mmCIF file of C-alpha atoms in Angstrom:
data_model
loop_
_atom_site.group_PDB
_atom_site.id
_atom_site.type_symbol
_atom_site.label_atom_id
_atom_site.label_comp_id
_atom_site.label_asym_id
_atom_site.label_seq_id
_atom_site.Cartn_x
_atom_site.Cartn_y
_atom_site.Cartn_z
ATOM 1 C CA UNK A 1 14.439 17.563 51.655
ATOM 2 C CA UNK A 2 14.069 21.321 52.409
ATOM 3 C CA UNK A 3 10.038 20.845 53.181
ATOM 4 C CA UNK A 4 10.774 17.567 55.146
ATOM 5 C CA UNK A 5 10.576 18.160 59.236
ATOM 6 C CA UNK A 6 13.789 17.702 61.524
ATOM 7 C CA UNK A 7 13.389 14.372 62.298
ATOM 8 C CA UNK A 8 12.542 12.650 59.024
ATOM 9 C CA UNK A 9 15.279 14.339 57.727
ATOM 10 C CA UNK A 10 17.663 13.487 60.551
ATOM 11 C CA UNK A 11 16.739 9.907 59.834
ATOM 12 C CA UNK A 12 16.738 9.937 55.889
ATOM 13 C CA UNK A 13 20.259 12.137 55.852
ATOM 14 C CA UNK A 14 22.586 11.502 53.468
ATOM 15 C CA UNK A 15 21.375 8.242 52.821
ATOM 16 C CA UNK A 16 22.651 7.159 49.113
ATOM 17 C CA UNK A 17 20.240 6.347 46.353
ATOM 18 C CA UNK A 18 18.427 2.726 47.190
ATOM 19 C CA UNK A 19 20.065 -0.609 45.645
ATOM 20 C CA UNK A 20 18.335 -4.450 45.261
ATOM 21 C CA UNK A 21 20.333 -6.147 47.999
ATOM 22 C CA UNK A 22 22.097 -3.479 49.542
ATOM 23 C CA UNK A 23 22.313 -2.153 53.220
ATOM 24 C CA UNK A 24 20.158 1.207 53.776
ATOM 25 C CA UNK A 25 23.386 2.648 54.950
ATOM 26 C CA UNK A 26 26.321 1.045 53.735
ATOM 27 C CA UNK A 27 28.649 0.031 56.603
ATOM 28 C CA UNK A 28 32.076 2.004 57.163
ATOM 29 C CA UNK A 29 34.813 1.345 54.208
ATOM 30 C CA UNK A 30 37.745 0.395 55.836
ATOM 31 C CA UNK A 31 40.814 1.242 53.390
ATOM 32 C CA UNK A 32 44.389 2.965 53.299
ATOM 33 C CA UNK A 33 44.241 2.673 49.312
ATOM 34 C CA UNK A 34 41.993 2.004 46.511
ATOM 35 C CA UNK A 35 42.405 0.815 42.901
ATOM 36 C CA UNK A 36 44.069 3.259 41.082
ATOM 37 C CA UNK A 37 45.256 3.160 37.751
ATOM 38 C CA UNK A 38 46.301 5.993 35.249
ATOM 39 C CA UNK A 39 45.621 9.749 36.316
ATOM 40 C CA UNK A 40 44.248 9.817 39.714
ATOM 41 C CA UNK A 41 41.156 11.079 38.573
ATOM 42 C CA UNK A 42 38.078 9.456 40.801
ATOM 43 C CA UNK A 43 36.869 10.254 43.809
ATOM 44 C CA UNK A 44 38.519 7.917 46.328
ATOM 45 C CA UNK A 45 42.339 7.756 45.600
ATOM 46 C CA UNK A 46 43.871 6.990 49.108
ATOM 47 C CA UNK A 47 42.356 6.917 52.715
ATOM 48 C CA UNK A 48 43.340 10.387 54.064
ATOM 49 C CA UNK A 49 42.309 12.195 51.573
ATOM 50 C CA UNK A 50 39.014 10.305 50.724
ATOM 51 C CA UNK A 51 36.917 8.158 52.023
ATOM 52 C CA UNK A 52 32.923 6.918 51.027
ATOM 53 C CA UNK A 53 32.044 6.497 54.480
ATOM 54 C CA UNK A 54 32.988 9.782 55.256
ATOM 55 C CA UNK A 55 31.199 11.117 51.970
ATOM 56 C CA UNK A 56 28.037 9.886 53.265
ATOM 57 C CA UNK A 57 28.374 11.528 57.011
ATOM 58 C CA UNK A 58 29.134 14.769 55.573
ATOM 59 C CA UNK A 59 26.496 15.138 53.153
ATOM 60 C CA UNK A 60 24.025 14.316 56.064
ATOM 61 C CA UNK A 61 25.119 16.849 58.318
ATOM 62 C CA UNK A 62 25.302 19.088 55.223
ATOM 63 C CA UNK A 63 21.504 18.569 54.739
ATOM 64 C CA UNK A 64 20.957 18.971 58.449
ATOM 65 C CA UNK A 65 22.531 22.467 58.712
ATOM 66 C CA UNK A 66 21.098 23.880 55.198
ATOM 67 C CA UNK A 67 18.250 21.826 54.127
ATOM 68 C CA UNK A 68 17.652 22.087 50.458
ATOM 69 C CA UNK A 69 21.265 24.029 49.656
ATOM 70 C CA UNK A 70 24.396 23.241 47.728
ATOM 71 C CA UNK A 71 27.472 23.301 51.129
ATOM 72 C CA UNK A 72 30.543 21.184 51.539
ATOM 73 C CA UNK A 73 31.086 19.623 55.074
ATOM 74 C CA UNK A 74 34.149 18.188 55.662
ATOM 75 C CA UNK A 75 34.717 15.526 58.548
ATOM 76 C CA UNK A 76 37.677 15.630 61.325
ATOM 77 C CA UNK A 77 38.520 13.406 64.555
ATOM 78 C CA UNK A 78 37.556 15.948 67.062
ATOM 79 C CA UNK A 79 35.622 18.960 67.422
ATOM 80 C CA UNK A 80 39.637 20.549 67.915
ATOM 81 C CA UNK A 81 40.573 19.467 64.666
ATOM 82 C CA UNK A 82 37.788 20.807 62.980
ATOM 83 C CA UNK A 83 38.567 24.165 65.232
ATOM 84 C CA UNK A 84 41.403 24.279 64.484
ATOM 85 C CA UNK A 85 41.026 24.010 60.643
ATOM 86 C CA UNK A 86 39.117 26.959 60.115
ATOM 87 C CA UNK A 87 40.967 29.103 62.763
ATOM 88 C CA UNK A 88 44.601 28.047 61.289
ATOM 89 C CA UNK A 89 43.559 27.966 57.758
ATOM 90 C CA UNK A 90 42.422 31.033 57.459
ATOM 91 C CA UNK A 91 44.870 33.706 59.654
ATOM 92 C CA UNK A 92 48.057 34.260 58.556
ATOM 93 C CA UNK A 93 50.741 36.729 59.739
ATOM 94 C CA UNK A 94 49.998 39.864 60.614
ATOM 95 C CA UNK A 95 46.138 39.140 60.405
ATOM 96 C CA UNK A 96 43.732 39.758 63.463
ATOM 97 C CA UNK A 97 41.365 36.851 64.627
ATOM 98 C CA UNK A 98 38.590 38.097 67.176
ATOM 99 C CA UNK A 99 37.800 35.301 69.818
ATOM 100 C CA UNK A 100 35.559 34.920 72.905
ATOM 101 C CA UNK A 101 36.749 35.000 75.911
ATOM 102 C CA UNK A 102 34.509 32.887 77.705
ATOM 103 C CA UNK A 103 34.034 30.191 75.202
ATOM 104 C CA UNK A 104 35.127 26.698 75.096
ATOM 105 C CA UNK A 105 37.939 25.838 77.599
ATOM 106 C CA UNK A 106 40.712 25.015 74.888
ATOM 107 C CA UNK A 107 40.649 28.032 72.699
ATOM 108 C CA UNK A 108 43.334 29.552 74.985
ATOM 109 C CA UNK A 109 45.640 26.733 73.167
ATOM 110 C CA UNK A 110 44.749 27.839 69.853
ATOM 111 C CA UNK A 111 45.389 31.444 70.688
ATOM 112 C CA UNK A 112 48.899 30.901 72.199
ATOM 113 C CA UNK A 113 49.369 28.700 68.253
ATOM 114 C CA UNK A 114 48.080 31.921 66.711
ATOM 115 C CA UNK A 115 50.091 34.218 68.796
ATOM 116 C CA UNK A 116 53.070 31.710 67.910
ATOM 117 C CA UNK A 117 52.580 32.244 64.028
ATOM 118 C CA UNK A 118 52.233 36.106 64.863
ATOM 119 C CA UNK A 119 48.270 36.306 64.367
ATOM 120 C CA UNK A 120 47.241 39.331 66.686
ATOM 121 C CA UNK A 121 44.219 37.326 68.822
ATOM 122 C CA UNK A 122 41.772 39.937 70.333
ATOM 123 C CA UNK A 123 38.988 38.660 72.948
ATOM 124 C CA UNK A 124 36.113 39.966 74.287
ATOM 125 C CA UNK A 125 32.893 38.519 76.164
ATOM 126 C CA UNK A 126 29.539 36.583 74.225
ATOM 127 C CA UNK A 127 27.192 38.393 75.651
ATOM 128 C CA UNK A 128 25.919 41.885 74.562
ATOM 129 C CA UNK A 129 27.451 41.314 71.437
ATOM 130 C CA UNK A 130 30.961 42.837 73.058
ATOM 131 C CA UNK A 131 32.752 41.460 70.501
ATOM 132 C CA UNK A 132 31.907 44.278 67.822
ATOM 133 C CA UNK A 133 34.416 46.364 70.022
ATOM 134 C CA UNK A 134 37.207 44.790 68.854
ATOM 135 C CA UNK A 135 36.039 43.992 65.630
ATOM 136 C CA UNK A 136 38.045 46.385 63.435
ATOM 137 C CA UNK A 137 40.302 45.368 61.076
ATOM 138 C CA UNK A 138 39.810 41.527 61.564
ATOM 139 C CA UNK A 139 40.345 38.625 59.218
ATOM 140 C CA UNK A 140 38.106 36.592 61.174
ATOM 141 C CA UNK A 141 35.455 36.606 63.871
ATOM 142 C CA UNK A 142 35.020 33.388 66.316
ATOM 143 C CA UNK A 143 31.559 32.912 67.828
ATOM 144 C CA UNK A 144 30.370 30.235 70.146
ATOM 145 C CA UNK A 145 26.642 30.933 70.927
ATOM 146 C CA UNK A 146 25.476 29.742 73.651
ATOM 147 C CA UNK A 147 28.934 29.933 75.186
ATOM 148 C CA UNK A 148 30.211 27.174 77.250
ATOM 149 C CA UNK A 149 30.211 26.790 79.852
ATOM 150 C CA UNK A 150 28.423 30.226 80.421
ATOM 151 C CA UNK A 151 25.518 30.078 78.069
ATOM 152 C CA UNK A 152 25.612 33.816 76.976
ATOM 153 C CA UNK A 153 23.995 33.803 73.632
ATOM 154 C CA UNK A 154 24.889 36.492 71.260
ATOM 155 C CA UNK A 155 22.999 37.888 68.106
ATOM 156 C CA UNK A 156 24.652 36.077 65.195
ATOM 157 C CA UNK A 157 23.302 38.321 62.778
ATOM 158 C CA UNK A 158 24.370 41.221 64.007
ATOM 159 C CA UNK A 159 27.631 40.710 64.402
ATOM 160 C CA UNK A 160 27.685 38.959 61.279
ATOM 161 C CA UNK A 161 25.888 42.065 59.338
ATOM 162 C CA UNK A 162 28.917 44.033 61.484
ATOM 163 C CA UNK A 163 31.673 41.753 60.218
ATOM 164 C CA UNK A 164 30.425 40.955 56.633
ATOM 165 C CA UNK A 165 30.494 45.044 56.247
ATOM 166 C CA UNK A 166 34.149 45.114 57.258
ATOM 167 C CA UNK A 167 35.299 42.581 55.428
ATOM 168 C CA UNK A 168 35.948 40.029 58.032
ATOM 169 C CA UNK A 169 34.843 36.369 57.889
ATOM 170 C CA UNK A 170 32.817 34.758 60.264
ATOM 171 C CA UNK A 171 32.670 31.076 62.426
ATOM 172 C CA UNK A 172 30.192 29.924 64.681
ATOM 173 C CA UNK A 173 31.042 27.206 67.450
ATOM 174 C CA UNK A 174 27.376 25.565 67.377
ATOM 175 C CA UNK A 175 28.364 22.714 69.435
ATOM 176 C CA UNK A 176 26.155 23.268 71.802
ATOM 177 C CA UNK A 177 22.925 23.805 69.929
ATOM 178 C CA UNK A 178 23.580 21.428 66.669
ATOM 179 C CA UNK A 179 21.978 22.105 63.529
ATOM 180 C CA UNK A 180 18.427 21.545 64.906
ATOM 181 C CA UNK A 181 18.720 24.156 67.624
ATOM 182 C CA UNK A 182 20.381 26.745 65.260
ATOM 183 C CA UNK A 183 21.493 26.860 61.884
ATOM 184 C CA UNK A 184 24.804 29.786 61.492
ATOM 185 C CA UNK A 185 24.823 29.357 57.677
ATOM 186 C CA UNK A 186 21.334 30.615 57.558
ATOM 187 C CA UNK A 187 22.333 33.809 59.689
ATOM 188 C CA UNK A 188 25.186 34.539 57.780
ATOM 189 C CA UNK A 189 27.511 33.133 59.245
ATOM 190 C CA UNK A 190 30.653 31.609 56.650
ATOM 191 C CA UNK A 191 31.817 28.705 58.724
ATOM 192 C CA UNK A 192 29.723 26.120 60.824
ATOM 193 C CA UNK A 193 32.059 24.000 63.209
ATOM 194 C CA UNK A 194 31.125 21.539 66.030
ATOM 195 C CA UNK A 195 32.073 19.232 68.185
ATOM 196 C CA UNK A 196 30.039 16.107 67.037
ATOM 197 C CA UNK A 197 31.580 14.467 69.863
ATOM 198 C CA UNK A 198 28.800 16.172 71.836
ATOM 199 C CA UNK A 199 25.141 16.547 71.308
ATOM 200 C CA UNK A 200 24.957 15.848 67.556
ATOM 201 C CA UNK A 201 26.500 11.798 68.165
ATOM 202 C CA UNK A 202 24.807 11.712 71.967
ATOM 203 C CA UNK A 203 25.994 8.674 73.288
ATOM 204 C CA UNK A 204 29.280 9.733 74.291
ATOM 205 C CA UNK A 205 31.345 6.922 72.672
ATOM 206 C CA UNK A 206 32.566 9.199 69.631
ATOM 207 C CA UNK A 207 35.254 11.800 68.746
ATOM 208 C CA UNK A 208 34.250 13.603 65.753
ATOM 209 C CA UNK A 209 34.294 17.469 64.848
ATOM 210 C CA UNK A 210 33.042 18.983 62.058
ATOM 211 C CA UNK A 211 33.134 21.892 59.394
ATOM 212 C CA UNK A 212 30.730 23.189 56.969
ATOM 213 C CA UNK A 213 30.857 26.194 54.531
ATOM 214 C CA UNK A 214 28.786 27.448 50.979
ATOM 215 C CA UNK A 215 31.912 28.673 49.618
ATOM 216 C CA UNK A 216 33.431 26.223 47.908
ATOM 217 C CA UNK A 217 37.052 28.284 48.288
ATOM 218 C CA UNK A 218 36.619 28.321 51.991
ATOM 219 C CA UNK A 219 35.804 24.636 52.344
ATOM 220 C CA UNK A 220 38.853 23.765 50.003
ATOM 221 C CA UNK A 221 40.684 25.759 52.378
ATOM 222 C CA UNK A 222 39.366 23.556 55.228
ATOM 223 C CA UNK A 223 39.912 20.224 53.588
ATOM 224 C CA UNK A 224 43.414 21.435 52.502
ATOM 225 C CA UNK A 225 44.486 21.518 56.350
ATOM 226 C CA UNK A 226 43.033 18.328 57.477
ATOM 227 C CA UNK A 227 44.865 16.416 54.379
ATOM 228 C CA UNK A 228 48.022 18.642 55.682
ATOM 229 C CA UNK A 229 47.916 17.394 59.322
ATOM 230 C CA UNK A 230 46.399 14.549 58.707
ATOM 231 C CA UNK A 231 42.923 15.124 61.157
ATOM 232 C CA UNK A 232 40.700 12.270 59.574
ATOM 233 C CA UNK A 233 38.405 10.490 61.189
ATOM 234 C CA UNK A 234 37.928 6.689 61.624
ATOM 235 C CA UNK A 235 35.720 5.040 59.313
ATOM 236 C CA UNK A 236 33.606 3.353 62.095
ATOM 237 C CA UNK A 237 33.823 6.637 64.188
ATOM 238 C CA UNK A 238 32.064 8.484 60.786
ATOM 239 C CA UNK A 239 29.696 5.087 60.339
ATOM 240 C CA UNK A 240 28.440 5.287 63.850
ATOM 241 C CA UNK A 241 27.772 9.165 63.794
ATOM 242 C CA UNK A 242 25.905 8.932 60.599
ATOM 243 C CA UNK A 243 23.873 6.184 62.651
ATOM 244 C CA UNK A 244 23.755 8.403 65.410
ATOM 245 C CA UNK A 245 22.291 11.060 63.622
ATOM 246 C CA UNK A 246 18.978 9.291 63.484
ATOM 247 C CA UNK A 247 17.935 9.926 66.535
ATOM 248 C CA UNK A 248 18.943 13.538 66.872
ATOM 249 C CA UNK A 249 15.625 14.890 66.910
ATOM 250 C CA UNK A 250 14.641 12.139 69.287
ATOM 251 C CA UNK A 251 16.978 12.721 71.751
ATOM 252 C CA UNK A 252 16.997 16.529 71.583
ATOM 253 C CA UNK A 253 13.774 17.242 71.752
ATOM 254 C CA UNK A 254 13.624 15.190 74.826
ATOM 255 C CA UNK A 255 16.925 16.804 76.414
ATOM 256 C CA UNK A 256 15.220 20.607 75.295
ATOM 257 C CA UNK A 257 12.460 19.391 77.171
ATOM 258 C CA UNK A 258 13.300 17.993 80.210
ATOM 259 C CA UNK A 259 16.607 20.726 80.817
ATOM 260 C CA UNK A 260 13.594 23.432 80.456
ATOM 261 C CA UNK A 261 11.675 21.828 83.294
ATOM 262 C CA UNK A 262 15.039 21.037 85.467
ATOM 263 C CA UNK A 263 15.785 24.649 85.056
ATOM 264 C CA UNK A 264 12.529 25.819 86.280
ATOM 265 C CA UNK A 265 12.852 23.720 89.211
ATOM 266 C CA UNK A 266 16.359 24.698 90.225
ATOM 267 C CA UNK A 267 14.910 28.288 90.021
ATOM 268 C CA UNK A 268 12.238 27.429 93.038
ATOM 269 C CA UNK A 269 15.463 26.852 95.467
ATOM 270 C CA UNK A 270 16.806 29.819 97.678
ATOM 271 C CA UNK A 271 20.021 27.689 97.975
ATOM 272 C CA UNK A 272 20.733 27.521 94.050
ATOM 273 C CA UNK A 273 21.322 30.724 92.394
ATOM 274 C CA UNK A 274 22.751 32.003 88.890
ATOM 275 C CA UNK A 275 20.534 29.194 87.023
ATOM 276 C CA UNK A 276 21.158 29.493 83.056
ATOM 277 C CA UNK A 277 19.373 27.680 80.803
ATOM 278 C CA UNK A 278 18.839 29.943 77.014
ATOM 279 C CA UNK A 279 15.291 28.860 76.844
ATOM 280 C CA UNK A 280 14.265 29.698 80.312
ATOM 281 C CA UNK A 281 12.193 32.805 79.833
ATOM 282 C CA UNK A 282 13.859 35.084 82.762
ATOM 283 C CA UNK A 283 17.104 33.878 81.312
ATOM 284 C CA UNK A 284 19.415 36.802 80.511
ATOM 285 C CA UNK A 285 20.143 35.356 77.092
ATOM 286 C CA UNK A 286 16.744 34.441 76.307
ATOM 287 C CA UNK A 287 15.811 37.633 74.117
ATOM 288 C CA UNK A 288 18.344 36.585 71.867
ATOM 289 C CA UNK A 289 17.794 33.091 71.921
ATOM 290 C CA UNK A 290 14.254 32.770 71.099
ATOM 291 C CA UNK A 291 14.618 34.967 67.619
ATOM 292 C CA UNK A 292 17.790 33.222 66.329
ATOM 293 C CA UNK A 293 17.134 29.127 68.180
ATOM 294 C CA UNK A 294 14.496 26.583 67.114
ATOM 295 C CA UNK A 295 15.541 24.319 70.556
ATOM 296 C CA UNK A 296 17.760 25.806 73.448
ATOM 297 C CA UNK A 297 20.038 22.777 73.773
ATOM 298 C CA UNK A 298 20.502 19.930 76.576
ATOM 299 C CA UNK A 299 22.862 22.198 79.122
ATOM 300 C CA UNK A 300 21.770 23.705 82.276
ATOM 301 C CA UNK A 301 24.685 25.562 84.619
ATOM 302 C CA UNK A 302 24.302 27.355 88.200
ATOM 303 C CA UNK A 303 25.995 27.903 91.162
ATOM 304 C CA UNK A 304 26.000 25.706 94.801
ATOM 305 C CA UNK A 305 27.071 27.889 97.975
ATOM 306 C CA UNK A 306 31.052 26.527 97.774
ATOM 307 C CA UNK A 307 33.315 23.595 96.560
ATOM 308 C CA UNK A 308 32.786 20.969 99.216
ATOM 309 C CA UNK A 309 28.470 21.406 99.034
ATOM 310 C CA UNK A 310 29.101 20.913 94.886
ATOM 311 C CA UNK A 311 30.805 18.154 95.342
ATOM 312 C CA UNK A 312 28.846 16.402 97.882
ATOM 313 C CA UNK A 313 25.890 17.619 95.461
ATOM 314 C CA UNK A 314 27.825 15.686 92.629
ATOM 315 C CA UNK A 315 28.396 11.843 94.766
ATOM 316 C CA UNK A 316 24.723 12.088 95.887
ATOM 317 C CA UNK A 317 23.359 12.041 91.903
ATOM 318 C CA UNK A 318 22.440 8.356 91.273
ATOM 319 C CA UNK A 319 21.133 8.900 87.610
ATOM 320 C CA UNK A 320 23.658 11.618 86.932
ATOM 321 C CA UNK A 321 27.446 10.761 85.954
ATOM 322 C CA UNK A 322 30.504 13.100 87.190
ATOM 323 C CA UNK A 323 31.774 13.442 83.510
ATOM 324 C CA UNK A 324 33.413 16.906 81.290
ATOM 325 C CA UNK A 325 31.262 15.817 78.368
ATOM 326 C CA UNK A 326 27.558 17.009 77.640
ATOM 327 C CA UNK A 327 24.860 16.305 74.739
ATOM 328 C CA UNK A 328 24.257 12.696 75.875
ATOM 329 C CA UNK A 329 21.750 10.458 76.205
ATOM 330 C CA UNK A 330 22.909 9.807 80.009
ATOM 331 C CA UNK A 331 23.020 12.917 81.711
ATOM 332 C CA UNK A 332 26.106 13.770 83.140
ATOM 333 C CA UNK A 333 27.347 16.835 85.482
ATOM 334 C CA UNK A 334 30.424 18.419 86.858
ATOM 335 C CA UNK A 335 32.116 21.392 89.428
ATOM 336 C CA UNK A 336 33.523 23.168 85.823
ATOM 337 C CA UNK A 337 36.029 24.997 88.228
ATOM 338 C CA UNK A 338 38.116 21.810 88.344
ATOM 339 C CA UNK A 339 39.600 22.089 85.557
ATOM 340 C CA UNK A 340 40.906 25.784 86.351
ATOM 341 C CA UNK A 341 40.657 28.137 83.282
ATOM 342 C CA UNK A 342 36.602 29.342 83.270
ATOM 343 C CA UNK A 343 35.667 32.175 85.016
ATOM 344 C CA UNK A 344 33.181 30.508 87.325
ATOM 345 C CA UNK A 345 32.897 29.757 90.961
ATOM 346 C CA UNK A 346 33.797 27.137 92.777
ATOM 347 C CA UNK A 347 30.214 25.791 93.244
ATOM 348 C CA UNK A 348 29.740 25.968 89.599
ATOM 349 C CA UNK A 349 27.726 23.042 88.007
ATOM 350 C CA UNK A 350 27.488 22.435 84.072
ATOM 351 C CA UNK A 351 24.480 20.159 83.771
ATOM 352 C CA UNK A 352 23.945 18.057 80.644
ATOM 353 C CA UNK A 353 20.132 17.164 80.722
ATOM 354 C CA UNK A 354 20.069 13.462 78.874
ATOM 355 C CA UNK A 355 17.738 11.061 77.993
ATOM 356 C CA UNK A 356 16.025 10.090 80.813
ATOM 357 C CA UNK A 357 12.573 10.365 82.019
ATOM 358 C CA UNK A 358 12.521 13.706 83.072
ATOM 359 C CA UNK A 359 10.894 13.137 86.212
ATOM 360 C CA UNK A 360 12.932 10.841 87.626
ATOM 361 C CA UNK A 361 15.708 13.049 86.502
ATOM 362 C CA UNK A 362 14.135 15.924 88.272
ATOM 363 C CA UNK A 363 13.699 13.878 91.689
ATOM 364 C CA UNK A 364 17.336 12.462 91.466
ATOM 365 C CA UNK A 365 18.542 16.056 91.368
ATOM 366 C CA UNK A 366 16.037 17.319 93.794
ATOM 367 C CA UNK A 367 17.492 14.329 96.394
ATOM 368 C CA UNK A 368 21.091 14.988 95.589
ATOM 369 C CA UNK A 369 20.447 18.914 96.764
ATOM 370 C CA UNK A 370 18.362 17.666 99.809
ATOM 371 C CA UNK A 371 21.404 15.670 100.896
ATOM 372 C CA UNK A 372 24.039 17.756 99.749
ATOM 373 C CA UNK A 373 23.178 21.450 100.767
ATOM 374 C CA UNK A 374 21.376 19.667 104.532
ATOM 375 C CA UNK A 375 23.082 21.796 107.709
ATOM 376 C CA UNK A 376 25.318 19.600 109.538
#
């Protein structure tokens, strides 16, 4: 399938080999245990180690992120879990693990774990590739490219040509730009982890996270720790993702699309500044972005004057929900400094472009801002 284009084979992936009388895509194997007699020497023994329905998931999003190579993904029930695998697989005591510090809201958890198990966590900022600073020494190097909520992109290879040199393994968060915006095993990169929850499922009714390596040791590694704390996913959570992924180029290249033409119009207003969108040209990140993405993901972020105008902003959308999600097909949008913990303002607004037709999208946004940002 390595010749095949992203969306034939986002809709053949991982499909098993056709059978008289049988489903395209068999539905999800529900089971705790399955026959086993003698040495336990098959490949489905009992339900949290192995599971078909999860077999078939990850060997479509292994053909999604290297089309045409031999990689093991393994599954999880969040995008945490899978995080979390790689991150506390791999460090031990007395190792140093270089994170961002403006990436995804709940690293700060995994860092205080880290710190707990006396891993020495160093951060430093996704853009301008600050995190070769602290590089030295390290056991492993976290990127998330484009960062969220952010969207500073860094240049993968780089730091991975920086971190392969010292010896120091390498992740990439690519939640927000899935396997059809950017591929990190193709830059270098050791690790792949995302949230599936997000962009690469798109209907928001899904947890699922997860992991994919080449080397077979560091994908043992990987599977070791979710058999160990037990992170599996639900067969009809893995069932419906593998559905989901259908669609993926459908719904992305739509989302690229239309988020490219709401950023463009947020730029025309005096009243909306610090628009981000990777793909946006002017964009700070964009140098980076264009050699190293194929599409620049569905999120779009700036900045209203103050709190009670974002807000306002927010109860005006009518096609736009007030969710913490993004990667959709309903596009949803929120004041990020709510939650406390991101280094934004208080008029901050993560925007996750979805589905819809883009200019109706457009208008409801350009209404909302009419309405919310009007002098009283």
């Amino acid at each position: 399938m390595s010749t095949m284009g992203d969306g034939t084979r986002a809709v053949r992936a991982g499909l098993p080999e056709p059978e008289q009388f049988e489903p395209t895509l068999p539905g999800p194997v529900f089971a705790a245990h399955f026959h086993l007699s003698g040495e336990p020497a098959g490949p489905y023994t009992y339900g949290r180690d192995t599971n078909p329905t999860w077999t078939h998931l990850g060997r479509a999003i292994g053909e999604l992120e290297a089309p045409g190579e031999q990689v093991e993904t393994t599954v999880f029930a969040s995008g945490m879990a899978a995080i979390s695998a790689v991150l506390l697989s791999q460090a031990r005591t007395g190792d140093v693990v270089v994170l961002p510090d403006d990436g995804y809201q709940a690293l700060p958890l995994v860092r205080e774990q880290l710190e707990a198990y006396g891993v020495e966590v160093r951060t430093a900022p996704t853009g301008g590739d600050a995190q070769l600073a602290v590089l030295e020494g390290a056991r492993l190097l976290w990127i998330e490219t484009p960062s969220n909520p952010g969207l500073d992109v860094c240049d993968v290879r780089r730091l991975v040509g920086a971190a392969h040199a010292a010896g120091t393994l390498v992740a990439v968060d690519n939640t927000l730009a899935t396997p059809l915006g950017q591929r990190p095993l193709e830059l270098g990169a050791d690790f792949s982890v995302a949230s599936d929850t997000k962009g690469m499922t798109g209907h928001g009714d899904i947890l699922l996270g997860h992991v994919t390596c080449r080397d077979p040791e560091l994908a043992a590694g990987v599977r070791r720790w979710r058999k160990v704390v037990g992170a599996i996913p639900g067969p009809m959570e893995a069932w419906l993702a593998h559905r989901s992924l259908a669609t993926l180029e459908l719904r992305l290249d739509r989302q690229c699309a239309t988020a490219l033409t709401l950023a463009e119009a947020l730029g025309r207003r005096e009243e909306v500044t610090g628009v981000r969108y990777p793909g946006l040209p002017t964009d700070p990140s964009y140098p980076n972005a264009v050699r190293q993405m194929r599409r620049f993901g569905s999120v779009v972020s700036f900045v209203l004057p103050d709190r009670e105008r974002a807000e306002r902003f927010l109860t005006e959308l009518r096609l736009v929900d007030d969710a913490t999600s993004f990667g959709g097909v309903r596009s949803t949008a929120e004041r990020r400094a709510r939650w406390g913990g991101d280094a934004v303002p208080e008029g901050f607004i993560r925007f996750s472009v979805g589905a819809e037709s883009p200019d109706d999208l457009v208008a409801d946004v350009e209404r909302a801002l009419d309405a919310a940002l009007r002098k009283s």
